[in-house]
Short mmCIF file of C-alpha atoms in Angstrom, two decimals:
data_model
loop_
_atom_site.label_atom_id
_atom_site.label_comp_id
_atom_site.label_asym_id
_atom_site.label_seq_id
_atom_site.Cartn_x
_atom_site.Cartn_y
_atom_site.Cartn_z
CA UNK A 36 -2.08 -27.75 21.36
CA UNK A 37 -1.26 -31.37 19.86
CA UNK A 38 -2.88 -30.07 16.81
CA UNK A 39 -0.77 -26.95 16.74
CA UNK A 40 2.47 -28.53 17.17
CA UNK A 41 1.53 -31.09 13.78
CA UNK A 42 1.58 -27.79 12.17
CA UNK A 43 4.56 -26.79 13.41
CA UNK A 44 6.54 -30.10 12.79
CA UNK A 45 4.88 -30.04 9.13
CA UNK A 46 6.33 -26.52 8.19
CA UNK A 47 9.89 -27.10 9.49
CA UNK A 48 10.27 -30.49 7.87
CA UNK A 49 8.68 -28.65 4.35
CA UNK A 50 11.19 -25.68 5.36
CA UNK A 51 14.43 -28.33 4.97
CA UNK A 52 12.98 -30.19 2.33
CA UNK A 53 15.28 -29.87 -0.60
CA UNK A 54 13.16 -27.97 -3.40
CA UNK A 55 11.99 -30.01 -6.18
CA UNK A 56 14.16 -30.98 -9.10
CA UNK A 57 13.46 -28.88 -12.25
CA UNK A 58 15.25 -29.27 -15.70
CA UNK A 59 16.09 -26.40 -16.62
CA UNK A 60 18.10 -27.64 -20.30
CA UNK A 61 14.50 -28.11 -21.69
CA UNK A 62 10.79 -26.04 -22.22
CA UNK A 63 7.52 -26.71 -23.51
CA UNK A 64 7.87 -24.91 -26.39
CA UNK A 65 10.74 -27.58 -27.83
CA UNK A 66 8.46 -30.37 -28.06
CA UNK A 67 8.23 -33.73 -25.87
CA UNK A 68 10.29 -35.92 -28.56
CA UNK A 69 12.95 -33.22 -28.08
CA UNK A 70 12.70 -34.35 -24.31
CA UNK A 71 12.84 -37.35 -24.65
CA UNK A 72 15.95 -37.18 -26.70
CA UNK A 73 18.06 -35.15 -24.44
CA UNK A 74 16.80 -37.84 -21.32
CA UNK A 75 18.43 -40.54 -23.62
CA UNK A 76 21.53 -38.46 -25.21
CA UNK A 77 22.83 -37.32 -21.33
CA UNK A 78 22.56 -41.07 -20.48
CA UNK A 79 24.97 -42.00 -23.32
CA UNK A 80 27.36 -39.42 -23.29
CA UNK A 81 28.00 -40.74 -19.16
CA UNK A 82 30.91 -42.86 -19.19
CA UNK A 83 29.81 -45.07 -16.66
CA UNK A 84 27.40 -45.26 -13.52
CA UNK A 85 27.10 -47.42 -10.50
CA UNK A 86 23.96 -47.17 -8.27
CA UNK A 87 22.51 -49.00 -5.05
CA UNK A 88 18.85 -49.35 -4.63
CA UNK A 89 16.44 -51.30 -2.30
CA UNK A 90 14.80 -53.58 -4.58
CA UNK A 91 10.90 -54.75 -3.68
CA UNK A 92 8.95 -57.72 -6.20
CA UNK A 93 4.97 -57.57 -4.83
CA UNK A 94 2.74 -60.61 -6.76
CA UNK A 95 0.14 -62.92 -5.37
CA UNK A 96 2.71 -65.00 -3.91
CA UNK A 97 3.85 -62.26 -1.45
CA UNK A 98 6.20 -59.67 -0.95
CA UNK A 99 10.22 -59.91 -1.56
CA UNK A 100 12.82 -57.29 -0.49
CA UNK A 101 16.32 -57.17 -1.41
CA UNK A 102 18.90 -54.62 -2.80
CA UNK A 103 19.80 -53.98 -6.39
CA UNK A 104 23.40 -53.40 -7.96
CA UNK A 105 23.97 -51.37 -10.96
CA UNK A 106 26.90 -51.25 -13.25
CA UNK A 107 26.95 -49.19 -16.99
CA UNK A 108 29.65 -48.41 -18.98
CA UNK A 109 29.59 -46.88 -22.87
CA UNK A 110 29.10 -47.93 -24.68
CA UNK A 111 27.57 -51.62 -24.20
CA UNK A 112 27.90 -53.16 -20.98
CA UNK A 113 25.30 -53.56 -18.35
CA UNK A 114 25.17 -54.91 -15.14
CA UNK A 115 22.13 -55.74 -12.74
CA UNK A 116 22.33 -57.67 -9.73
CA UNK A 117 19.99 -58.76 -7.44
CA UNK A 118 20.81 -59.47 -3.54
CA UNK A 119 18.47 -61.20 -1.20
CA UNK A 120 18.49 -61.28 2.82
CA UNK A 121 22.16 -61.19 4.26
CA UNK A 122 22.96 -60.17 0.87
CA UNK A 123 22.84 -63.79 -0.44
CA UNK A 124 22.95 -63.47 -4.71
CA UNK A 125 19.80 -64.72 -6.40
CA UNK A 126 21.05 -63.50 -10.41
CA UNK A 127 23.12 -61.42 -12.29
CA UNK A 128 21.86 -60.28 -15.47
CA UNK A 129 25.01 -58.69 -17.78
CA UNK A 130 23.77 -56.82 -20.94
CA UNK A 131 26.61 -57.35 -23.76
CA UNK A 132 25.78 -55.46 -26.86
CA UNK A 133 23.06 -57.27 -27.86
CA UNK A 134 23.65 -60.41 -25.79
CA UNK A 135 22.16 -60.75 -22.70
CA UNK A 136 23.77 -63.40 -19.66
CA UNK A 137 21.71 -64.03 -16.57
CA UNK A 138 23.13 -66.67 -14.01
CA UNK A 139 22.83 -67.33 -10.33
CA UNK A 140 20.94 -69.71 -7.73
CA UNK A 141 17.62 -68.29 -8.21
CA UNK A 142 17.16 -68.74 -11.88
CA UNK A 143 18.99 -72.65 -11.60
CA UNK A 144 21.47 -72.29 -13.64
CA UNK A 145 23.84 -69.73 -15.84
CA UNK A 146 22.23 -68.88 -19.32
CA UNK A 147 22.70 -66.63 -22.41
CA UNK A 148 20.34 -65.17 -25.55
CA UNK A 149 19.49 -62.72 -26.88
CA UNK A 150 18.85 -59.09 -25.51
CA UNK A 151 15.67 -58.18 -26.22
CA UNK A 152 14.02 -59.35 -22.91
CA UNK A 153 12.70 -62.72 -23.61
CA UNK A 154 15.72 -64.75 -21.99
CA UNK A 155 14.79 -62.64 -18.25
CA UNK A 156 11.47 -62.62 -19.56
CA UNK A 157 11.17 -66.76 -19.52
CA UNK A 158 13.46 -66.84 -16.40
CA UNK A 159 12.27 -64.27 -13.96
CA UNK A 160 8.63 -64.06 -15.32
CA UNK A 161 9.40 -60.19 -16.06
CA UNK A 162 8.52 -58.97 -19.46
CA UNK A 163 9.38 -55.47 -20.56
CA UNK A 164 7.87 -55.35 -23.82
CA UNK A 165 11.07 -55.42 -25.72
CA UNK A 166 11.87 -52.46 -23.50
CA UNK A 167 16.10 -51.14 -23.41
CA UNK A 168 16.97 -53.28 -20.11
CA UNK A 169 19.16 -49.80 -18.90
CA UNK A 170 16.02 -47.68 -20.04
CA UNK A 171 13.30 -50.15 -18.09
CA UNK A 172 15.44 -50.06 -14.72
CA UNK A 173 17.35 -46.71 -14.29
CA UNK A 174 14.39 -44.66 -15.02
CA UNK A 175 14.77 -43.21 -18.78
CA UNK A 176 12.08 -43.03 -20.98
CA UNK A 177 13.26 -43.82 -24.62
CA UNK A 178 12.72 -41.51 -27.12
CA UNK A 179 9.80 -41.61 -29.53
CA UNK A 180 7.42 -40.01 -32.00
CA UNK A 181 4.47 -38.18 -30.90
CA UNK A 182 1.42 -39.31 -32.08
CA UNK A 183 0.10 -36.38 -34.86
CA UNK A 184 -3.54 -38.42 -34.48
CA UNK A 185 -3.73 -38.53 -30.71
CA UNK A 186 -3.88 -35.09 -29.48
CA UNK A 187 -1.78 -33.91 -26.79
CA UNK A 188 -4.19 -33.81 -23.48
CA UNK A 189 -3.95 -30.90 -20.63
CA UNK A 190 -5.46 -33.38 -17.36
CA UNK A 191 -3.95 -30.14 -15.87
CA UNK A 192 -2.32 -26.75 -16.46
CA UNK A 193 0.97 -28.12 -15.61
CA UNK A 194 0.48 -31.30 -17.07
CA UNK A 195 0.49 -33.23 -20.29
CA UNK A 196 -0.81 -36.55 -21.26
CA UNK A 197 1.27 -37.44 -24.70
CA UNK A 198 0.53 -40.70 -27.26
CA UNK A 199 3.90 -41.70 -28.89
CA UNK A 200 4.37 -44.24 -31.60
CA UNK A 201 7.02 -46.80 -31.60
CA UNK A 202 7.23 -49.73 -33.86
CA UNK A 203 4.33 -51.62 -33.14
CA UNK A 204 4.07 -50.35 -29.97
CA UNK A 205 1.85 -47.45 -28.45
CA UNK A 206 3.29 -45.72 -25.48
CA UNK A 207 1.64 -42.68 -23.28
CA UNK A 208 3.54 -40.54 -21.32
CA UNK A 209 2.74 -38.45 -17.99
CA UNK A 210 5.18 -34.96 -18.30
CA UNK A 211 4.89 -32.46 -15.48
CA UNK A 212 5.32 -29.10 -17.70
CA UNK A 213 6.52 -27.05 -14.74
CA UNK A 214 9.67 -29.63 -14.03
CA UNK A 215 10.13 -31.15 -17.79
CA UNK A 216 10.31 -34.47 -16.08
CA UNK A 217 7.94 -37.13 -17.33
CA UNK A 218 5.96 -39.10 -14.04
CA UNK A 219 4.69 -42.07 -15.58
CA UNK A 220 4.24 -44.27 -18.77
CA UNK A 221 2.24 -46.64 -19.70
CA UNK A 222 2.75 -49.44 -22.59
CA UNK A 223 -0.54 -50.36 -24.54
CA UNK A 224 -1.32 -53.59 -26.45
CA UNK A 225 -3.40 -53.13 -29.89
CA UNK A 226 -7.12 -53.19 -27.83
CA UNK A 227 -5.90 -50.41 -25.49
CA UNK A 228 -5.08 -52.52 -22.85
CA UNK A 229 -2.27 -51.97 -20.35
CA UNK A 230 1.06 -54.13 -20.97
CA UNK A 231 3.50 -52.34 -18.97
CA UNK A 232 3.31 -49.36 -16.73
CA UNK A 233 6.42 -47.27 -15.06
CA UNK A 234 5.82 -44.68 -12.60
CA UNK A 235 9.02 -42.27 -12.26
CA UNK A 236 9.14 -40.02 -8.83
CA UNK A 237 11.79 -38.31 -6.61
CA UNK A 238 13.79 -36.96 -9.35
CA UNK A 239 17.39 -36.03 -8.69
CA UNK A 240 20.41 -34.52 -10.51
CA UNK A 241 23.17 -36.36 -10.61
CA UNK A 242 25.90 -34.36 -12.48
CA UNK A 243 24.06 -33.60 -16.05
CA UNK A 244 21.61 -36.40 -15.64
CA UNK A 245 17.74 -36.58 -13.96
CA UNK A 246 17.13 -39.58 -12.92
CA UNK A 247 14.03 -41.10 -10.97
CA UNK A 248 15.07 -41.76 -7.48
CA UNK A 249 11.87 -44.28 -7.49
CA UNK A 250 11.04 -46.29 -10.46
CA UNK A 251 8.18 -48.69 -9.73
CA UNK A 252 7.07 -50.97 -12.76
CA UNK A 253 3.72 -52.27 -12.79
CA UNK A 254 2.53 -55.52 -15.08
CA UNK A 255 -0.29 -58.15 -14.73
CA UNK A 256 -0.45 -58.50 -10.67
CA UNK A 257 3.70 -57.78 -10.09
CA UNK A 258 5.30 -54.76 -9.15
CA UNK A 259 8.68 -54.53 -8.87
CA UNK A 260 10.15 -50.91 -7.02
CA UNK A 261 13.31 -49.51 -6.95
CA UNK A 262 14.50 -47.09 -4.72
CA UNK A 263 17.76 -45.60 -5.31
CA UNK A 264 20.46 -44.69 -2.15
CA UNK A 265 23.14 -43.51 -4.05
CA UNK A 266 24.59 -42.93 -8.08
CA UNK A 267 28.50 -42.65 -8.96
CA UNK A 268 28.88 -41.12 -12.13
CA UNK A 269 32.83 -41.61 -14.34
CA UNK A 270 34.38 -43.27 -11.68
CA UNK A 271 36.58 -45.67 -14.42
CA UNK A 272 35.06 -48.85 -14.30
CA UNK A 273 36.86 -52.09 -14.89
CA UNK A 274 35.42 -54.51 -17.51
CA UNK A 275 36.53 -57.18 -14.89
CA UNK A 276 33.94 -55.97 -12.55
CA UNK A 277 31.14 -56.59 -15.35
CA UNK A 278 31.70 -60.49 -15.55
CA UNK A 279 32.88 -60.97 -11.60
CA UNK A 280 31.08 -63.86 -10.23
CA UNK A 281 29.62 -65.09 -13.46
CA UNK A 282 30.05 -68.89 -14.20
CA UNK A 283 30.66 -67.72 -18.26
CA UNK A 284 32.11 -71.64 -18.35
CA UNK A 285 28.90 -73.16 -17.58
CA UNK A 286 26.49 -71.03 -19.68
CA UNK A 287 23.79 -72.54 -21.35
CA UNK A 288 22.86 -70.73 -24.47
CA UNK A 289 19.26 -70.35 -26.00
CA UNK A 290 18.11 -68.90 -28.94
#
């Protein structure tokens, strides 16, 4: 009887589910750097975004919970806070062109460089491999070019494992055919080894945008995961609201 009702319980709660999100602006037969390119070209032509997730960091030192803040408006600010218990502020990290500011209690201080990850990198011990900051953290793969000397493998009939090349950089890339959503990628260092690793799940549509509603990046013995409550989408963001709370008089700048 117990056993019976399980059933039961499972097939309503499958029954309400809301069906899977499918994009339906893209097919197989278009090619994966086409993909990737529309992913990145719906983010930019948003005007701006705000989000809310619940923010976990996992390492050998333990587990830390908190809730994440985003703000992004065209085309070059970026906003990413970080609240703690009681919603206490450990760092803001504002993305300015090419100029990245982090301040706040947690990183001891307020301090400014350059945007291509190795200021957060040497203050919060996160390194995204050079990585676009909005990219790494809302979920968006960035576009590259497919490997002509790695073969495209079929793990699956619905699935394809694809080898890009960027830069210096080698990048594979998870893509569930049926959906045309990509479900994981993985950054490789010259001997094949694993640098960075993103898995993308719960996909949602948020007006012509499919976004990850969990993005959980994976590097030497840290995860951090994201799990987003809510997205606003052209709402007319403020620049005020970009630099609110940050101590801009006391930054420290390093090169």
């Amino acid at each position: 009887m117990l056993k019976r009702g399980l059933w039961l319980f499972a097939a309503l709660f499958y029954a309400c589910a809301p069906p899977p999100v499918m994009r339906l602006d893209w097919t197989s037969e278009q090619g994966f750097e086409a993909l990737l390119r529309l992913s990145a070209g719906q983010l930019e032509q948003v005007e701006d975004l705000t989000a809310e997730a619940g923010i976990a960091v996992r390492s050998a030192d333990g587990r830390d919970s908190g809730t994440a803040l985003v703000l992004l408006k065209q085309p070059d600010l970026f906003r990413f806070e970080i609240r703690g218990p009681l919603y206490s502020h450990i760092f803001t990290a504002l993305l300015q062109g090419d100029s990245l500011t982090v301040d706040g209690s947690g990183i001891g201080g307020s301090w400014k460089g350059a945007g291509d990850g190795w200021l957060l990198t040497s203050l919060t011990g996160v390194d995204l491999r050079g990585y676009d900051l909005r990219y790494a953290l809302l979920g968006i793969v960035a576009p590259g070019r497919v490997d002509a000397s790695n073969p495209v493998e079929y793990p699956r009939a619905d699935r394809a494992l694809v080898t890009l090349v960027d830069g210096e950089r080698t990048r594979r890339i998870w893509v569930d055919l049926h959906r045309g959503l990509v479900t994981r990628e993985v950054i490789e260092g010259d001997g094949g080894e694993v640098l960075l690793s993103r898995r993308l799940r719960d996909y949602r549509k948020i007006g012509d945008l499919y976004l990850p509603g969990r993005v959980v990046i994976e590097q030497e013995g840290m995860t951090i995961e994201l799990e987003y409550r809510q997205y606003k989408l052209d709402r007319g963001i403020a620049d005020k609201h970009f630099f609110q709370g940050l101590r801009m008089e006391q930054v420290r700048r390093v090169n």
